[in-house]
PDB file of C-alpha atoms in Angstrom:
ATOM      1  CA  GLY F   1      10.609   9.503   9.935  1.00 80.00           C
ATOM      2  CA  GLU F   2       6.851   9.229   9.858  1.00 87.00           C
ATOM      3  CA  ASN F   3       5.087   6.804  12.191  1.00 92.00           C
ATOM      4  CA  VAL F   4       1.442   5.811  11.660  1.00 96.00           C
ATOM      5  CA  GLU F   5      -0.543   4.034  14.349  1.00 97.00           C
ATOM      6  CA  GLN F   6      -3.854   2.375  13.421  1.00 98.00           C
ATOM      7  CA  HIS F   7      -6.619   1.094  15.678  1.00 97.00           C
ATOM      8  CA  PRO F   8      -8.321  -1.238  16.170  1.00 97.00           C
ATOM      9  CA  SER F   9      -6.495  -4.177  14.637  1.00 97.00           C
ATOM     10  CA  THR F  10      -9.767  -6.106  14.359  1.00 98.00           C
ATOM     11  CA  LEU F  11     -13.314  -4.760  14.144  1.00 98.00           C
ATOM     12  CA  SER F  12     -16.391  -6.946  14.082  1.00 98.00           C
ATOM     13  CA  VAL F  13     -19.808  -5.399  13.337  1.00 97.00           C
ATOM     14  CA  GLN F  14     -23.294  -6.469  12.343  1.00 98.00           C
ATOM     15  CA  GLU F  15     -24.556  -5.689   8.856  1.00 97.00           C
ATOM     16  CA  GLY F  16     -26.051  -2.211   8.849  1.00 97.00           C
ATOM     17  CA  ASP F  17     -23.923  -0.914  11.708  1.00 97.00           C
ATOM     18  CA  SER F  18     -21.295   1.790  11.332  1.00 98.00           C
ATOM     19  CA  ALA F  19     -17.562   1.141  11.535  1.00 98.00           C
ATOM     20  CA  VAL F  20     -14.848   3.603  12.523  1.00 98.00           C
ATOM     21  CA  ILE F  21     -11.110   3.087  12.092  1.00 98.00           C
ATOM     22  CA  LYS F  22      -8.657   5.581  13.564  1.00 98.00           C
ATOM     23  CA  CYS F  23      -5.085   6.503  12.673  1.00 98.00           C
ATOM     24  CA  THR F  24      -2.570   8.866  14.207  1.00 98.00           C
ATOM     25  CA  TYR F  25       0.575  10.190  12.560  1.00 96.00           C
ATOM     26  CA  SER F  26       3.716  11.801  13.904  1.00 95.00           C
ATOM     27  CA  ASP F  27       5.093  14.042  11.122  1.00 91.00           C
ATOM     28  CA  SER F  28       3.373  17.427  11.073  1.00 90.00           C
ATOM     29  CA  ALA F  29       4.601  17.850   7.466  1.00 89.00           C
ATOM     30  CA  SER F  30       2.339  15.024   6.281  1.00 91.00           C
ATOM     31  CA  ASN F  31      -0.379  16.432   4.060  1.00 91.00           C
ATOM     32  CA  TYR F  32      -1.928  13.536   2.137  1.00 92.00           C
ATOM     33  CA  PHE F  33      -3.821  10.682   3.751  1.00 95.00           C
ATOM     34  CA  PRO F  34      -5.150   7.839   1.591  1.00 94.00           C
ATOM     35  CA  TRP F  35      -7.169   4.854   2.775  1.00 97.00           C
ATOM     36  CA  TYR F  36      -6.885   1.450   1.131  1.00 96.00           C
ATOM     37  CA  LYS F  37      -9.031  -1.671   1.182  1.00 97.00           C
ATOM     38  CA  GLN F  38      -7.284  -5.013   0.707  1.00 96.00           C
ATOM     39  CA  GLU F  39      -9.350  -8.090  -0.005  1.00 94.00           C
ATOM     40  CA  LEU F  40      -7.951 -11.589   0.286  1.00 90.00           C
ATOM     41  CA  GLY F  41      -5.541 -12.390  -2.523  1.00 86.00           C
ATOM     42  CA  LYS F  42      -5.581  -8.854  -3.911  1.00 89.00           C
ATOM     43  CA  GLY F  43      -3.463  -5.771  -3.654  1.00 92.00           C
ATOM     44  CA  PRO F  44      -4.623  -2.667  -1.766  1.00 94.00           C
ATOM     45  CA  GLN F  45      -7.180  -0.513  -3.545  1.00 94.00           C
ATOM     46  CA  LEU F  46      -7.626   3.200  -2.846  1.00 93.00           C
ATOM     47  CA  ILE F  47     -11.117   3.874  -1.485  1.00 96.00           C
ATOM     48  CA  ILE F  48     -10.858   7.482  -0.344  1.00 96.00           C
ATOM     49  CA  ASP F  49      -8.209  10.087   0.388  1.00 94.00           C
ATOM     50  CA  ILE F  50      -7.973  13.471   2.054  1.00 94.00           C
ATOM     51  CA  ARG F  51      -5.514  16.331   1.879  1.00 91.00           C
ATOM     52  CA  SER F  52      -4.515  18.541   4.786  1.00 86.00           C
ATOM     53  CA  ASN F  53      -6.440  21.575   3.533  1.00 86.00           C
ATOM     54  CA  VAL F  54      -9.730  19.692   4.027  1.00 85.00           C
ATOM     55  CA  GLY F  55     -11.290  18.532   7.298  1.00 91.00           C
ATOM     56  CA  GLU F  56     -13.769  16.008   5.941  1.00 95.00           C
ATOM     57  CA  LYS F  57     -14.528  14.171   2.718  1.00 95.00           C
ATOM     58  CA  LYS F  58     -17.430  11.890   1.913  1.00 96.00           C
ATOM     59  CA  ASP F  59     -18.116   9.389  -0.849  1.00 95.00           C
ATOM     60  CA  GLN F  60     -21.455   7.609  -0.492  1.00 96.00           C
ATOM     61  CA  ARG F  61     -21.171   5.348   2.591  1.00 97.00           C
ATOM     62  CA  ILE F  62     -17.539   6.203   3.234  1.00 98.00           C
ATOM     63  CA  ALA F  63     -16.182   9.321   4.899  1.00 98.00           C
ATOM     64  CA  VAL F  64     -12.812  10.429   6.194  1.00 98.00           C
ATOM     65  CA  THR F  65     -12.121  13.109   8.782  1.00 97.00           C
ATOM     66  CA  LEU F  66      -8.828  14.803   9.533  1.00 96.00           C
ATOM     67  CA  ASN F  67      -7.735  16.667  12.650  1.00 95.00           C
ATOM     68  CA  LYS F  68      -4.399  18.276  11.842  1.00 93.00           C
ATOM     69  CA  THR F  69      -3.929  19.719  15.306  1.00 94.00           C
ATOM     70  CA  ALA F  70      -4.278  16.350  16.968  1.00 95.00           C
ATOM     71  CA  LYS F  71      -2.597  14.561  14.056  1.00 96.00           C
ATOM     72  CA  HIS F  72      -5.265  11.979  13.606  1.00 95.00           C
ATOM     73  CA  PHE F  73      -7.619  10.920  10.854  1.00 97.00           C
ATOM     74  CA  SER F  74     -10.460   8.447  10.759  1.00 98.00           C
ATOM     75  CA  LEU F  75     -12.379   6.320   8.283  1.00 98.00           C
ATOM     76  CA  HIS F  76     -16.129   6.031   8.772  1.00 98.00           C
ATOM     77  CA  ILE F  77     -18.217   3.405   6.990  1.00 98.00           C
ATOM     78  CA  THR F  78     -21.984   3.610   7.429  1.00 97.00           C
ATOM     79  CA  GLU F  79     -24.592   0.930   6.701  1.00 98.00           C
ATOM     80  CA  THR F  80     -21.929  -1.756   6.510  1.00 98.00           C
ATOM     81  CA  GLN F  81     -22.440  -4.706   4.185  1.00 97.00           C
ATOM     82  CA  PRO F  82     -20.775  -8.152   4.147  1.00 96.00           C
ATOM     83  CA  GLU F  83     -18.776  -7.122   1.067  1.00 96.00           C
ATOM     84  CA  ASP F  84     -17.122  -4.409   3.172  1.00 97.00           C
ATOM     85  CA  SER F  85     -15.277  -7.214   4.987  1.00 97.00           C
ATOM     86  CA  ALA F  86     -11.568  -6.732   4.232  1.00 97.00           C
ATOM     87  CA  VAL F  87      -8.366  -5.303   5.701  1.00 97.00           C
ATOM     88  CA  TYR F  88      -8.243  -1.507   5.669  1.00 98.00           C
ATOM     89  CA  PHE F  89      -5.000   0.472   5.730  1.00 97.00           C
ATOM     90  CA  CYS F  90      -4.420   4.135   6.379  1.00 97.00           C
ATOM     91  CA  ALA F  91      -1.322   5.914   5.125  1.00 95.00           C
ATOM     92  CA  ALA F  92       0.351   9.294   5.532  1.00 94.00           C
ATOM     93  CA  ILE F  93       2.607  11.084   3.069  1.00 90.00           C
ATOM     94  CA  SER F  94       4.697  14.161   3.702  1.00 82.00           C
ATOM     95  CA  GLY F  95       4.431  17.133   1.400  1.00 71.00           C
ATOM     96  CA  GLY F  96       8.067  16.869   0.424  1.00 67.00           C
ATOM     97  CA  SER F  97       7.913  13.165  -0.225  1.00 71.00           C
ATOM     98  CA  TYR F  98       6.147  10.548  -2.254  1.00 73.00           C
ATOM     99  CA  ILE F  99       6.855   7.739   0.179  1.00 82.00           C
ATOM    100  CA  PRO F 100       3.723   6.587   2.000  1.00 88.00           C
ATOM    101  CA  THR F 101       3.916   5.247   5.550  1.00 92.00           C
ATOM    102  CA  PHE F 102       1.167   2.715   6.153  1.00 95.00           C
ATOM    103  CA  GLY F 103      -0.592   1.724   9.342  1.00 96.00           C
ATOM    104  CA  ARG F 104      -0.640  -1.934  10.341  1.00 96.00           C
ATOM    105  CA  GLY F 105      -4.169  -2.487   9.084  1.00 97.00           C
ATOM    106  CA  THR F 106      -7.624  -3.170  10.500  1.00 98.00           C
ATOM    107  CA  SER F 107      -9.423  -6.388   9.717  1.00 98.00           C
ATOM    108  CA  LEU F 108     -13.110  -5.471   9.360  1.00 98.00           C
ATOM    109  CA  ILE F 109     -15.610  -8.315   9.632  1.00 98.00           C
ATOM    110  CA  VAL F 110     -19.243  -7.586   8.798  1.00 97.00           C
ATOM    111  CA  HIS F 111     -21.619 -10.288   9.963  1.00 96.00           C
ATOM    112  CA  PRO F 112     -24.804 -10.789   7.907  1.00 93.00           C
TER     113      PRO F 112
ATOM    114  CA  GLU T   1      -9.198  -4.721 -11.789  1.00 71.00           C
ATOM    115  CA  THR T   2      -6.352  -2.204 -11.596  1.00 75.00           C
ATOM    116  CA  GLY T   3      -4.627  -3.150 -14.851  1.00 87.00           C
ATOM    117  CA  VAL T   4      -1.440  -3.990 -12.932  1.00 93.00           C
ATOM    118  CA  THR T   5      -0.280  -7.594 -13.109  1.00 95.00           C
ATOM    119  CA  GLN T   6       2.466  -9.430 -11.240  1.00 97.00           C
ATOM    120  CA  SER T   7       4.211 -12.745 -11.736  1.00 96.00           C
ATOM    121  CA  PRO T   8       4.612 -15.261 -10.350  1.00 97.00           C
ATOM    122  CA  THR T   9       1.749 -15.367  -7.842  1.00 96.00           C
ATOM    123  CA  HIS T  10       3.665 -17.596  -5.440  1.00 96.00           C
ATOM    124  CA  LEU T  11       7.301 -18.542  -5.093  1.00 96.00           C
ATOM    125  CA  ILE T  12       9.351 -20.711  -2.735  1.00 98.00           C
ATOM    126  CA  LYS T  13      13.101 -20.151  -2.413  1.00 98.00           C
ATOM    127  CA  THR T  14      15.824 -21.206  -0.002  1.00 98.00           C
ATOM    128  CA  ARG T  15      18.049 -18.935   2.025  1.00 98.00           C
ATOM    129  CA  GLY T  16      20.945 -17.505   0.023  1.00 98.00           C
ATOM    130  CA  GLN T  17      19.227 -17.811  -3.348  1.00 98.00           C
ATOM    131  CA  GLN T  18      18.298 -14.951  -5.664  1.00 98.00           C
ATOM    132  CA  VAL T  19      14.814 -14.089  -6.909  1.00 98.00           C
ATOM    133  CA  THR T  20      13.302 -11.899  -9.624  1.00 98.00           C
ATOM    134  CA  LEU T  21       9.724 -10.691  -9.390  1.00 98.00           C
ATOM    135  CA  ARG T  22       7.937  -9.043 -12.283  1.00 98.00           C
ATOM    136  CA  CYS T  23       5.310  -6.354 -12.667  1.00 97.00           C
ATOM    137  CA  SER T  24       3.430  -4.985 -15.634  1.00 95.00           C
ATOM    138  CA  SER T  25       2.055  -1.498 -15.095  1.00 90.00           C
ATOM    139  CA  GLN T  26      -0.867   0.256 -16.712  1.00 83.00           C
ATOM    140  CA  SER T  27      -0.012   1.673 -20.104  1.00 82.00           C
ATOM    141  CA  GLY T  28       1.067   5.298 -19.771  1.00 84.00           C
ATOM    142  CA  HIS T  29       2.073   4.964 -16.129  1.00 87.00           C
ATOM    143  CA  ASN T  30       5.658   6.150 -15.910  1.00 87.00           C
ATOM    144  CA  THR T  31       6.175   5.497 -12.214  1.00 89.00           C
ATOM    145  CA  VAL T  32       6.309   2.152 -10.445  1.00 92.00           C
ATOM    146  CA  SER T  33       6.828   1.574  -6.744  1.00 93.00           C
ATOM    147  CA  TRP T  34       7.603  -1.682  -4.980  1.00 96.00           C
ATOM    148  CA  TYR T  35       6.470  -2.605  -1.474  1.00 97.00           C
ATOM    149  CA  GLN T  36       7.107  -5.440   0.955  1.00 97.00           C
ATOM    150  CA  GLN T  37       4.130  -6.520   3.053  1.00 96.00           C
ATOM    151  CA  ALA T  38       4.925  -8.888   5.902  1.00 94.00           C
ATOM    152  CA  LEU T  39       2.084 -10.928   7.369  1.00 91.00           C
ATOM    153  CA  GLY T  40      -0.183  -8.768   9.509  1.00 89.00           C
ATOM    154  CA  GLN T  41       1.600  -5.558   8.546  1.00 92.00           C
ATOM    155  CA  GLY T  42       1.059  -2.665   6.207  1.00 94.00           C
ATOM    156  CA  PRO T  43       3.097  -2.354   3.013  1.00 95.00           C
ATOM    157  CA  GLN T  44       6.627  -0.967   3.422  1.00 96.00           C
ATOM    158  CA  PHE T  45       8.109   1.125   0.628  1.00 94.00           C
ATOM    159  CA  ILE T  46      11.166  -0.454  -1.017  1.00 96.00           C
ATOM    160  CA  PHE T  47      11.867   1.901  -3.939  1.00 94.00           C
ATOM    161  CA  GLN T  48      10.334   3.803  -6.809  1.00 91.00           C
ATOM    162  CA  TYR T  49      11.298   4.074 -10.483  1.00 92.00           C
ATOM    163  CA  TYR T  50      10.404   6.858 -12.867  1.00 88.00           C
ATOM    164  CA  ARG T  51      11.206   6.532 -16.563  1.00 88.00           C
ATOM    165  CA  GLU T  52      13.694   3.727 -15.874  1.00 90.00           C
ATOM    166  CA  GLU T  53      15.633   5.583 -13.156  1.00 91.00           C
ATOM    167  CA  GLU T  54      15.467   4.915  -9.420  1.00 91.00           C
ATOM    168  CA  ASN T  55      13.601   7.870  -7.954  1.00 85.00           C
ATOM    169  CA  GLY T  56      13.667   7.115  -4.241  1.00 87.00           C
ATOM    170  CA  ARG T  57      14.393   4.336  -1.802  1.00 91.00           C
ATOM    171  CA  GLY T  58      13.131   3.163   1.579  1.00 91.00           C
ATOM    172  CA  ASN T  59      15.130   1.466   4.333  1.00 92.00           C
ATOM    173  CA  PHE T  60      16.076  -1.649   2.419  1.00 96.00           C
ATOM    174  CA  PRO T  61      19.624  -2.952   1.842  1.00 96.00           C
ATOM    175  CA  PRO T  62      21.339  -2.859  -1.580  1.00 96.00           C
ATOM    176  CA  ARG T  63      20.605  -6.548  -2.165  1.00 97.00           C
ATOM    177  CA  PHE T  64      17.122  -5.288  -3.098  1.00 98.00           C
ATOM    178  CA  SER T  65      17.418  -3.835  -6.589  1.00 97.00           C
ATOM    179  CA  GLY T  66      15.130  -3.059  -9.468  1.00 96.00           C
ATOM    180  CA  LEU T  67      14.750  -2.319 -13.114  1.00 96.00           C
ATOM    181  CA  GLN T  68      12.084  -0.535 -15.119  1.00 94.00           C
ATOM    182  CA  PHE T  69      11.685  -1.018 -18.853  1.00 93.00           C
ATOM    183  CA  PRO T  70      10.222   1.236 -21.586  1.00 90.00           C
ATOM    184  CA  ASN T  71       7.278  -1.130 -22.091  1.00 87.00           C
ATOM    185  CA  TYR T  72       5.871  -0.333 -18.586  1.00 87.00           C
ATOM    186  CA  SER T  73       7.199  -3.542 -17.077  1.00 93.00           C
ATOM    187  CA  SER T  74       9.552  -3.697 -14.115  1.00 96.00           C
ATOM    188  CA  GLU T  75      11.472  -6.138 -11.959  1.00 97.00           C
ATOM    189  CA  LEU T  76      12.382  -6.473  -8.316  1.00 98.00           C
ATOM    190  CA  ASN T  77      15.531  -8.492  -7.666  1.00 98.00           C
ATOM    191  CA  VAL T  78      16.538  -9.758  -4.265  1.00 98.00           C
ATOM    192  CA  ASN T  79      19.951 -11.344  -3.745  1.00 97.00           C
ATOM    193  CA  ALA T  80      21.169 -13.498  -0.857  1.00 98.00           C
ATOM    194  CA  LEU T  81      17.647 -14.229   0.372  1.00 98.00           C
ATOM    195  CA  GLU T  82      17.050 -14.271   4.107  1.00 98.00           C
ATOM    196  CA  LEU T  83      14.209 -15.881   6.041  1.00 97.00           C
ATOM    197  CA  ASP T  84      12.839 -12.423   6.901  1.00 96.00           C
ATOM    198  CA  ASP T  85      12.381 -11.698   3.204  1.00 98.00           C
ATOM    199  CA  SER T  86       9.325 -13.950   3.277  1.00 97.00           C
ATOM    200  CA  ALA T  87       6.434 -11.590   2.482  1.00 97.00           C
ATOM    201  CA  LEU T  88       3.950 -10.393  -0.110  1.00 97.00           C
ATOM    202  CA  TYR T  89       5.668  -8.139  -2.643  1.00 98.00           C
ATOM    203  CA  LEU T  90       3.468  -5.516  -4.244  1.00 97.00           C
ATOM    204  CA  CYS T  91       4.061  -3.203  -7.130  1.00 96.00           C
ATOM    205  CA  ALA T  92       2.014  -0.072  -7.726  1.00 93.00           C
ATOM    206  CA  SER T  93       1.947   2.258 -10.703  1.00 91.00           C
ATOM    207  CA  THR T  94       1.033   5.910 -11.167  1.00 86.00           C
ATOM    208  CA  GLN T  95       1.168   8.326 -14.058  1.00 78.00           C
ATOM    209  CA  GLY T  96       3.602  10.957 -12.812  1.00 69.00           C
ATOM    210  CA  THR T  97       6.553  11.506 -10.499  1.00 64.00           C
ATOM    211  CA  SER T  98       4.610  12.418  -7.359  1.00 57.00           C
ATOM    212  CA  GLY T  99       3.677   8.791  -7.036  1.00 53.00           C
ATOM    213  CA  GLY T 100       2.897   8.951  -3.372  1.00 59.00           C
ATOM    214  CA  GLN T 101       0.350  11.696  -3.770  1.00 72.00           C
ATOM    215  CA  GLU T 102      -1.401  10.334  -6.795  1.00 77.00           C
ATOM    216  CA  THR T 103      -3.702   7.354  -6.880  1.00 81.00           C
ATOM    217  CA  GLN T 104      -1.538   4.266  -6.829  1.00 86.00           C
ATOM    218  CA  TYR T 105      -2.814   1.195  -8.641  1.00 90.00           C
ATOM    219  CA  PHE T 106      -1.582  -1.958  -6.933  1.00 93.00           C
ATOM    220  CA  GLY T 107      -1.057  -5.363  -8.446  1.00 95.00           C
ATOM    221  CA  PRO T 108      -2.218  -8.520  -6.640  1.00 95.00           C
ATOM    222  CA  GLY T 109       1.293  -9.227  -5.337  1.00 96.00           C
ATOM    223  CA  THR T 110       3.759 -12.105  -5.324  1.00 97.00           C
ATOM    224  CA  ARG T 111       3.869 -14.245  -2.207  1.00 97.00           C
ATOM    225  CA  LEU T 112       7.502 -15.201  -1.498  1.00 98.00           C
ATOM    226  CA  LEU T 113       8.414 -17.863   1.015  1.00 98.00           C
ATOM    227  CA  VAL T 114      12.078 -18.292   1.970  1.00 98.00           C
ATOM    228  CA  LEU T 115      12.982 -21.577   3.646  1.00 97.00           C
TER     229      LEU T 115
END
């Protein structure tokens, strides 16, 4: 089955810095890669996603890149703000499936 | 807010007991998925229901079962609770059958502690 590795497990940055979270996946059939933000006491919320026919996608301060050859994808957050502090999860889903495999999460701490 | 609610928010049970967790999906969302999230881990897929039928299952034993109702509510039942069942249980709803590849709207979860 699919295996998703996520790094780092904890990321601490100063307000205004950029943050990068990286994930690798094992199943070459995976073709959909969503990213979720989970705040304390809440369920995960989709923040951005990318499909395998696209190499990069951007939404304001958030961007995701995908390297299909290397089987890795990354989340980039620019101009971080304290409200970006949360746990971020990547996930991978195979084209023939609807079952997402999640990474173990990255706790992002943005210091004011 | 995602429009997905779950009850109860917290629950304490003892080993061997049975538990029922509830989820209310967004109106019009025909698919609901349930996940188990252990502390410090990502969510793990338990199963998915589409129009009241189980539509797929992850690596969970049969003592994990579910129901989906016509009014967009659903249940997760766990029998013979084990200590390792302690986790946050999440439900997520989507409109169609390709739940994994559509935007999933998660509820806030039910925190289950098994003693």
